[in-house]
Amino acid sequence: MGDPGINVETGGLNKFAADVRSDTDQVTEPAVGRAKLPLDSVPFGAQNASGGVHAAKERYAKSLSASTANLTSFLTAARLLAAAAEKVAADFDAVDARSADGTKRVEHALWTAAQEARAARLAAERASRPHNGGGPVAV
């Protein structure tokens, strides 16, 4: 039967965090920067005085502004996700280290108790034997 404990692969969490950071910093953020346009320079309808075209241009500008805000929020969320994964990995590593230390202390305490119990048993056996001329007693 296997170990019923939780086994968290913190290396995988750290790799995930590094991959998210790398993608965010080296791919997504530069792409968002290239996608941003000054909203006053939306080109279509510039030569058309039609009210419908002007209204469409305004809706396009609002849509572009909302999309840019969403992309900026996505970048923030990706960085928060990476930081959270790193923190979880660090916390699990710290707990594992404390658990390992705790396990060693418990094992040592059990070993010491077993040695003390053995010594007490041997002492009780020696005390219960009649002494035959003071010869050696097997331990």
CSV table of N, CA and C in Angstrom, one decimal:
chain,number,residue,atom,x,y,z
A,1,MET,N,0.8,-1.2,0.0
A,1,MET,CA,0.0,0.0,0.0
A,1,MET,C,0.9,1.2,0.0
A,2,GLY,N,0.6,2.2,-0.8
A,2,GLY,CA,1.4,3.4,-0.9
A,2,GLY,C,1.2,4.4,0.2
A,3,ASP,N,2.0,5.4,0.2
A,3,ASP,CA,2.0,6.5,1.2
A,3,ASP,C,0.7,7.3,1.0
A,4,PRO,N,-0.1,7.4,2.1
A,4,PRO,CA,-1.4,8.1,2.0
A,4,PRO,C,-1.2,9.6,2.0
A,5,GLY,N,0.0,10.1,2.2
A,5,GLY,CA,0.2,11.5,2.3
A,5,GLY,C,0.1,12.3,1.0
A,6,ILE,N,0.1,13.5,1.0
A,6,ILE,CA,0.0,14.4,-0.2
A,6,ILE,C,1.4,14.5,-0.7
A,7,ASN,N,1.6,14.3,-2.0
A,7,ASN,CA,2.9,14.5,-2.7
A,7,ASN,C,2.7,15.6,-3.7
A,8,VAL,N,3.3,16.7,-3.4
A,8,VAL,CA,3.2,17.8,-4.3
A,8,VAL,C,4.6,18.0,-5.0
A,9,GLU,N,4.5,18.0,-6.3
A,9,GLU,CA,5.7,18.2,-7.1
A,9,GLU,C,6.0,19.7,-7.3
A,10,THR,N,6.8,20.2,-6.3
A,10,THR,CA,7.0,21.7,-6.3
A,10,THR,C,7.8,22.2,-7.5
A,11,GLY,N,8.6,21.3,-8.1
A,11,GLY,CA,9.4,21.6,-9.2
A,11,GLY,C,8.5,22.0,-10.4
A,12,GLY,N,7.4,21.2,-10.5
A,12,GLY,CA,6.4,21.5,-11.5
A,12,GLY,C,5.7,22.8,-11.3
A,13,LEU,N,5.4,23.2,-10.1
A,13,LEU,CA,4.8,24.5,-9.8
A,13,LEU,C,5.8,25.6,-10.2
A,14,ASN,N,7.0,25.4,-9.8
A,14,ASN,CA,8.0,26.5,-10.1
A,14,ASN,C,8.2,26.6,-11.6
A,15,LYS,N,8.2,25.5,-12.4
A,15,LYS,CA,8.3,25.5,-13.8
A,15,LYS,C,7.1,26.2,-14.4
A,16,PHE,N,5.9,25.9,-13.9
A,16,PHE,CA,4.7,26.6,-14.4
A,16,PHE,C,4.8,28.1,-14.2
A,17,ALA,N,5.3,28.5,-13.0
A,17,ALA,CA,5.4,29.9,-12.7
A,17,ALA,C,6.4,30.6,-13.6
A,18,ALA,N,7.5,29.9,-13.9
A,18,ALA,CA,8.6,30.5,-14.8
A,18,ALA,C,8.0,30.6,-16.2
A,19,ASP,N,7.3,29.6,-16.6
A,19,ASP,CA,6.7,29.6,-18.0
A,19,ASP,C,5.7,30.7,-18.1
A,20,VAL,N,4.9,30.9,-17.1
A,20,VAL,CA,3.9,32.0,-17.2
A,20,VAL,C,4.6,33.3,-17.2
A,21,ARG,N,5.5,33.5,-16.4
A,21,ARG,CA,6.3,34.8,-16.3
A,21,ARG,C,7.0,35.0,-17.7
A,22,SER,N,7.6,34.0,-18.2
A,22,SER,CA,8.3,34.2,-19.5
A,22,SER,C,7.4,34.5,-20.6
A,23,ASP,N,6.2,33.8,-20.7
A,23,ASP,CA,5.3,34.1,-21.7
A,23,ASP,C,4.7,35.6,-21.5
A,24,THR,N,4.4,35.9,-20.3
A,24,THR,CA,3.9,37.2,-20.0
A,24,THR,C,4.9,38.3,-20.4
A,25,ASP,N,6.1,38.2,-19.9
A,25,ASP,CA,7.1,39.2,-20.1
A,25,ASP,C,7.7,39.3,-21.5
A,26,GLN,N,7.9,38.1,-22.2
A,26,GLN,CA,8.6,38.1,-23.4
A,26,GLN,C,7.6,38.0,-24.7
A,27,VAL,N,6.4,37.6,-24.5
A,27,VAL,CA,5.5,37.4,-25.6
A,27,VAL,C,4.3,38.3,-25.5
A,28,THR,N,3.5,38.1,-24.5
A,28,THR,CA,2.2,38.7,-24.4
A,28,THR,C,2.3,40.2,-24.2
A,29,GLU,N,3.1,40.6,-23.2
A,29,GLU,CA,3.2,42.1,-22.9
A,29,GLU,C,3.7,42.9,-24.1
A,30,PRO,N,4.8,42.4,-24.8
A,30,PRO,CA,5.2,43.1,-26.0
A,30,PRO,C,4.1,43.2,-27.1
A,31,ALA,N,3.4,42.1,-27.2
A,31,ALA,CA,2.3,42.0,-28.2
A,31,ALA,C,1.2,43.0,-27.9
A,32,VAL,N,0.9,43.1,-26.6
A,32,VAL,CA,-0.1,44.1,-26.1
A,32,VAL,C,0.4,45.5,-26.4
A,33,GLY,N,1.6,45.7,-26.2
A,33,GLY,CA,2.2,47.1,-26.5
A,33,GLY,C,2.1,47.4,-27.9
A,34,ARG,N,2.3,46.4,-28.8
A,34,ARG,CA,2.2,46.7,-30.3
A,34,ARG,C,0.8,46.9,-30.7
A,35,ALA,N,-0.1,46.3,-30.0
A,35,ALA,CA,-1.6,46.4,-30.4
A,35,ALA,C,-2.2,47.7,-29.9
A,36,LYS,N,-1.6,48.3,-29.0
A,36,LYS,CA,-2.2,49.6,-28.5
A,36,LYS,C,-2.0,50.7,-29.6
A,37,LEU,N,-3.1,51.3,-29.8
A,37,LEU,CA,-3.1,52.5,-30.8
A,37,LEU,C,-3.6,53.7,-30.1
A,38,PRO,N,-3.1,54.8,-30.4
A,38,PRO,CA,-3.7,56.0,-29.9
A,38,PRO,C,-5.2,56.1,-30.4
A,39,LEU,N,-6.1,56.3,-29.5
A,39,LEU,CA,-7.5,56.2,-29.9
A,39,LEU,C,-7.9,57.4,-30.8
A,40,ASP,N,-7.2,58.5,-30.7
A,40,ASP,CA,-7.6,59.6,-31.6
A,40,ASP,C,-7.1,59.4,-33.0
A,41,SER,N,-6.3,58.3,-33.2
A,41,SER,CA,-5.8,58.0,-34.6
A,41,SER,C,-6.5,56.8,-35.3
A,42,VAL,N,-7.7,56.5,-34.8
A,42,VAL,CA,-8.5,55.4,-35.5
A,42,VAL,C,-8.8,55.9,-36.9
A,43,PRO,N,-8.2,55.2,-37.9
A,43,PRO,CA,-8.2,55.8,-39.3
A,43,PRO,C,-9.6,55.7,-40.0
A,44,PHE,N,-10.4,54.7,-39.8
A,44,PHE,CA,-11.6,54.7,-40.7
A,44,PHE,C,-12.6,55.8,-40.4
A,45,GLY,N,-13.2,56.3,-41.4
A,45,GLY,CA,-14.2,57.3,-41.3
A,45,GLY,C,-13.6,58.7,-41.1
A,46,ALA,N,-12.4,58.9,-41.3
A,46,ALA,CA,-11.8,60.2,-41.1
A,46,ALA,C,-12.2,61.2,-42.2
A,47,GLN,N,-12.5,60.7,-43.4
A,47,GLN,CA,-12.9,61.5,-44.5
A,47,GLN,C,-14.4,61.5,-44.7
A,48,ASN,N,-15.1,60.9,-43.8
A,48,ASN,CA,-16.6,60.8,-44.0
A,48,ASN,C,-17.3,61.4,-42.8
A,49,ALA,N,-18.1,62.4,-43.2
A,49,ALA,CA,-18.8,63.1,-42.1
A,49,ALA,C,-20.1,62.5,-41.7
A,50,SER,N,-20.4,61.3,-42.2
A,50,SER,CA,-21.7,60.6,-41.9
A,50,SER,C,-21.8,60.3,-40.4
A,51,GLY,N,-23.0,60.5,-39.9
A,51,GLY,CA,-23.2,60.3,-38.5
A,51,GLY,C,-23.1,58.8,-38.1
A,52,GLY,N,-23.5,57.9,-39.0
A,52,GLY,CA,-23.4,56.5,-38.8
A,52,GLY,C,-21.9,56.0,-38.7
A,53,VAL,N,-21.1,56.6,-39.6
A,53,VAL,CA,-19.7,56.2,-39.6
A,53,VAL,C,-19.0,56.8,-38.4
A,54,HIS,N,-19.4,58.0,-38.0
A,54,HIS,CA,-18.8,58.6,-36.8
A,54,HIS,C,-19.2,57.8,-35.5
A,55,ALA,N,-20.5,57.3,-35.5
A,55,ALA,CA,-20.9,56.5,-34.3
A,55,ALA,C,-20.2,55.1,-34.3
A,56,ALA,N,-20.0,54.6,-35.5
A,56,ALA,CA,-19.2,53.3,-35.6
A,56,ALA,C,-17.8,53.5,-35.1
A,57,LYS,N,-17.2,54.7,-35.5
A,57,LYS,CA,-15.8,55.0,-35.1
A,57,LYS,C,-15.7,55.1,-33.6
A,58,GLU,N,-16.7,55.7,-33.0
A,58,GLU,CA,-16.7,55.8,-31.5
A,58,GLU,C,-16.9,54.5,-30.8
A,59,ARG,N,-17.8,53.6,-31.4
A,59,ARG,CA,-17.9,52.3,-30.8
A,59,ARG,C,-16.6,51.5,-31.0
A,60,TYR,N,-16.0,51.6,-32.1
A,60,TYR,CA,-14.7,50.9,-32.3
A,60,TYR,C,-13.7,51.4,-31.3
A,61,ALA,N,-13.6,52.7,-31.1
A,61,ALA,CA,-12.6,53.2,-30.1
A,61,ALA,C,-12.9,52.7,-28.7
A,62,LYS,N,-14.2,52.7,-28.3
A,62,LYS,CA,-14.6,52.1,-27.0
A,62,LYS,C,-14.2,50.7,-26.9
A,63,SER,N,-14.5,49.9,-28.0
A,63,SER,CA,-14.2,48.5,-28.0
A,63,SER,C,-12.7,48.3,-27.9
A,64,LEU,N,-11.9,49.1,-28.6
A,64,LEU,CA,-10.4,49.0,-28.6
A,64,LEU,C,-9.9,49.3,-27.2
A,65,SER,N,-10.5,50.3,-26.6
A,65,SER,CA,-10.1,50.7,-25.2
A,65,SER,C,-10.4,49.6,-24.2
A,66,ALA,N,-11.6,49.0,-24.3
A,66,ALA,CA,-12.0,47.9,-23.4
A,66,ALA,C,-11.1,46.7,-23.6
A,67,SER,N,-10.8,46.4,-24.9
A,67,SER,CA,-9.9,45.2,-25.2
A,67,SER,C,-8.5,45.5,-24.6
A,68,THR,N,-8.0,46.7,-24.7
A,68,THR,CA,-6.7,47.0,-24.2
A,68,THR,C,-6.7,46.9,-22.7
A,69,ALA,N,-7.8,47.4,-22.0
A,69,ALA,CA,-7.9,47.2,-20.6
A,69,ALA,C,-8.0,45.8,-20.2
A,70,ASN,N,-8.7,44.9,-20.9
A,70,ASN,CA,-8.8,43.5,-20.7
A,70,ASN,C,-7.4,42.8,-20.8
A,71,LEU,N,-6.7,43.2,-21.8
A,71,LEU,CA,-5.3,42.6,-22.0
A,71,LEU,C,-4.4,43.0,-20.8
A,72,THR,N,-4.5,44.3,-20.4
A,72,THR,CA,-3.7,44.7,-19.3
A,72,THR,C,-4.1,44.0,-18.0
A,73,SER,N,-5.4,43.8,-17.8
A,73,SER,CA,-5.8,43.0,-16.6
A,73,SER,C,-5.3,41.5,-16.8
A,74,PHE,N,-5.3,41.0,-18.0
A,74,PHE,CA,-4.8,39.6,-18.2
A,74,PHE,C,-3.3,39.5,-17.8
A,75,LEU,N,-2.6,40.5,-18.2
A,75,LEU,CA,-1.1,40.5,-17.8
A,75,LEU,C,-1.0,40.6,-16.3
A,76,THR,N,-1.8,41.4,-15.6
A,76,THR,CA,-1.7,41.5,-14.1
A,76,THR,C,-2.1,40.1,-13.5
A,77,ALA,N,-3.2,39.5,-14.0
A,77,ALA,CA,-3.6,38.3,-13.5
A,77,ALA,C,-2.6,37.2,-13.7
A,78,ALA,N,-2.0,37.2,-14.9
A,78,ALA,CA,-0.9,36.1,-15.2
A,78,ALA,C,0.2,36.3,-14.2
A,79,ARG,N,0.6,37.5,-13.9
A,79,ARG,CA,1.7,37.7,-13.0
A,79,ARG,C,1.3,37.3,-11.6
A,80,LEU,N,0.1,37.6,-11.2
A,80,LEU,CA,-0.4,37.1,-9.9
A,80,LEU,C,-0.5,35.6,-9.8
A,81,LEU,N,-0.9,35.0,-10.8
A,81,LEU,CA,-0.9,33.5,-10.9
A,81,LEU,C,0.5,32.9,-10.7
A,82,ALA,N,1.4,33.5,-11.4
A,82,ALA,CA,2.8,33.0,-11.3
A,82,ALA,C,3.3,33.2,-9.9
A,83,ALA,N,3.1,34.3,-9.3
A,83,ALA,CA,3.5,34.6,-7.9
A,83,ALA,C,2.8,33.6,-7.0
A,84,ALA,N,1.6,33.3,-7.2
A,84,ALA,CA,0.8,32.4,-6.3
A,84,ALA,C,1.4,31.0,-6.4
A,85,ALA,N,1.7,30.6,-7.6
A,85,ALA,CA,2.3,29.2,-7.8
A,85,ALA,C,3.7,29.2,-7.1
A,86,GLU,N,4.5,30.2,-7.2
A,86,GLU,CA,5.8,30.2,-6.5
A,86,GLU,C,5.6,30.2,-5.0
A,87,LYS,N,4.6,30.9,-4.5
A,87,LYS,CA,4.4,30.9,-3.1
A,87,LYS,C,3.9,29.5,-2.6
A,88,VAL,N,3.0,28.9,-3.3
A,88,VAL,CA,2.5,27.6,-3.0
A,88,VAL,C,3.7,26.6,-2.9
A,89,ALA,N,4.6,26.7,-4.0
A,89,ALA,CA,5.7,25.8,-4.0
A,89,ALA,C,6.6,26.0,-2.8
A,90,ALA,N,6.9,27.3,-2.5
A,90,ALA,CA,7.8,27.6,-1.4
A,90,ALA,C,7.2,27.1,-0.1
A,91,ASP,N,5.9,27.3,0.1
A,91,ASP,CA,5.2,26.9,1.3
A,91,ASP,C,5.2,25.4,1.4
A,92,PHE,N,5.0,24.6,0.3
A,92,PHE,CA,5.0,23.2,0.4
A,92,PHE,C,6.4,22.7,0.7
A,93,ASP,N,7.4,23.3,0.1
A,93,ASP,CA,8.8,23.0,0.4
A,93,ASP,C,9.1,23.2,1.9
A,94,ALA,N,8.7,24.3,2.4
A,94,ALA,CA,8.9,24.6,3.8
A,94,ALA,C,8.2,23.6,4.7
A,95,VAL,N,7.0,23.2,4.4
A,95,VAL,CA,6.3,22.3,5.2
A,95,VAL,C,6.9,20.9,5.1
A,96,ASP,N,7.4,20.5,3.9
A,96,ASP,CA,8.1,19.3,3.7
A,96,ASP,C,9.3,19.2,4.6
A,97,ALA,N,10.1,20.3,4.6
A,97,ALA,CA,11.3,20.4,5.4
A,97,ALA,C,11.0,20.2,6.9
A,98,ARG,N,9.9,20.9,7.3
A,98,ARG,CA,9.5,20.8,8.7
A,98,ARG,C,9.0,19.4,9.0
A,99,SER,N,8.3,18.8,8.1
A,99,SER,CA,7.8,17.5,8.3
A,99,SER,C,8.9,16.5,8.4
A,100,ALA,N,9.9,16.7,7.5
A,100,ALA,CA,11.1,15.8,7.6
A,100,ALA,C,11.8,15.9,8.9
A,101,ASP,N,12.0,17.1,9.4
A,101,ASP,CA,12.6,17.3,10.7
A,101,ASP,C,11.8,16.7,11.8
A,102,GLY,N,10.5,16.9,11.7
A,102,GLY,CA,9.6,16.3,12.7
A,102,GLY,C,9.6,14.8,12.7
A,103,THR,N,9.7,14.2,11.5
A,103,THR,CA,9.8,12.8,11.4
A,103,THR,C,11.1,12.3,12.0
A,104,LYS,N,12.2,13.0,11.7
A,104,LYS,CA,13.4,12.5,12.3
A,104,LYS,C,13.4,12.6,13.9
A,105,ARG,N,12.8,13.7,14.4
A,105,ARG,CA,12.7,13.8,15.9
A,105,ARG,C,11.8,12.6,16.4
A,106,VAL,N,10.7,12.3,15.8
A,106,VAL,CA,9.8,11.3,16.2
A,106,VAL,C,10.5,9.9,16.1
A,107,GLU,N,11.2,9.7,15.0
A,107,GLU,CA,12.0,8.4,14.9
A,107,GLU,C,13.0,8.3,16.0
A,108,HIS,N,13.7,9.4,16.3
A,108,HIS,CA,14.7,9.3,17.3
A,108,HIS,C,14.1,9.1,18.7
A,109,ALA,N,12.9,9.7,18.9
A,109,ALA,CA,12.3,9.5,20.2
A,109,ALA,C,11.8,8.0,20.3
A,110,LEU,N,11.3,7.5,19.2
A,110,LEU,CA,10.8,6.1,19.3
A,110,LEU,C,12.0,5.1,19.5
A,111,TRP,N,13.1,5.4,18.8
A,111,TRP,CA,14.3,4.6,18.9
A,111,TRP,C,14.8,4.6,20.4
A,112,THR,N,14.9,5.8,21.0
A,112,THR,CA,15.3,6.0,22.3
A,112,THR,C,14.4,5.3,23.3
A,113,ALA,N,13.1,5.4,23.1
A,113,ALA,CA,12.1,4.7,23.9
A,113,ALA,C,12.3,3.2,23.8
A,114,ALA,N,12.5,2.7,22.6
A,114,ALA,CA,12.7,1.3,22.4
A,114,ALA,C,14.0,0.8,23.2
A,115,GLN,N,15.1,1.6,23.1
A,115,GLN,CA,16.3,1.2,23.8
A,115,GLN,C,16.1,1.2,25.3
A,116,GLU,N,15.4,2.2,25.8
A,116,GLU,CA,15.1,2.3,27.2
A,116,GLU,C,14.2,1.1,27.7
A,117,ALA,N,13.2,0.8,26.8
A,117,ALA,CA,12.4,-0.4,27.2
A,117,ALA,C,13.2,-1.7,27.2
A,118,ARG,N,14.1,-1.8,26.2
A,118,ARG,CA,15.0,-3.0,26.2
A,118,ARG,C,15.8,-3.1,27.4
A,119,ALA,N,16.4,-1.9,27.8
A,119,ALA,CA,17.3,-1.9,29.0
A,119,ALA,C,16.5,-2.2,30.2
A,120,ALA,N,15.2,-1.7,30.3
A,120,ALA,CA,14.4,-2.0,31.5
A,120,ALA,C,14.0,-3.5,31.5
A,121,ARG,N,13.7,-4.1,30.4
A,121,ARG,CA,13.3,-5.5,30.3
A,121,ARG,C,14.5,-6.3,30.8
A,122,LEU,N,15.7,-6.0,30.2
A,122,LEU,CA,16.9,-6.8,30.6
A,122,LEU,C,17.2,-6.7,32.1
A,123,ALA,N,17.0,-5.5,32.6
A,123,ALA,CA,17.2,-5.3,34.1
A,123,ALA,C,16.2,-6.1,34.9
A,124,ALA,N,14.9,-6.1,34.4
A,124,ALA,CA,13.9,-6.9,35.1
A,124,ALA,C,14.2,-8.3,35.1
A,125,GLU,N,14.7,-8.8,33.9
A,125,GLU,CA,15.1,-10.2,33.8
A,125,GLU,C,16.2,-10.6,34.7
A,126,ARG,N,17.2,-9.7,34.8
A,126,ARG,CA,18.4,-10.0,35.7
A,126,ARG,C,17.9,-10.0,37.1
A,127,ALA,N,17.0,-9.1,37.5
A,127,ALA,CA,16.5,-9.0,38.8
A,127,ALA,C,15.7,-10.2,39.2
A,128,SER,N,15.0,-10.8,38.2
A,128,SER,CA,14.2,-12.0,38.6
A,128,SER,C,14.9,-13.3,38.6
A,129,ARG,N,16.1,-13.4,38.2
A,129,ARG,CA,16.9,-14.6,38.2
A,129,ARG,C,17.6,-14.8,39.5
A,130,PRO,N,17.7,-16.0,40.0
A,130,PRO,CA,18.4,-16.2,41.2
A,130,PRO,C,19.9,-16.1,40.9
A,131,HIS,N,20.7,-15.6,41.8
A,131,HIS,CA,22.1,-15.4,41.6
A,131,HIS,C,22.8,-16.8,41.9
A,132,ASN,N,23.5,-17.4,41.0
A,132,ASN,CA,24.2,-18.6,41.2
A,132,ASN,C,25.7,-18.4,41.3
A,133,GLY,N,26.1,-18.1,42.4
A,133,GLY,CA,27.5,-17.9,42.6
A,133,GLY,C,28.1,-16.7,41.9
A,134,GLY,N,27.3,-15.8,41.5
A,134,GLY,CA,27.8,-14.5,41.0
A,134,GLY,C,28.4,-14.7,39.6
A,135,GLY,N,28.0,-15.7,38.8
A,135,GLY,CA,28.5,-15.9,37.5
A,135,GLY,C,28.0,-14.9,36.5
A,136,PRO,N,28.5,-14.9,35.3
A,136,PRO,CA,28.0,-13.9,34.3
A,136,PRO,C,26.6,-14.2,33.9
A,137,VAL,N,25.9,-13.1,33.7
A,137,VAL,CA,24.5,-13.1,33.2
A,137,VAL,C,24.4,-12.7,31.8
A,138,ALA,N,23.8,-13.6,31.0
A,138,ALA,CA,23.6,-13.3,29.5
A,138,ALA,C,22.8,-12.0,29.3
A,139,VAL,N,23.2,-11.2,28.4
A,139,VAL,CA,22.5,-10.0,28.1
A,139,VAL,C,21.8,-10.1,26.7
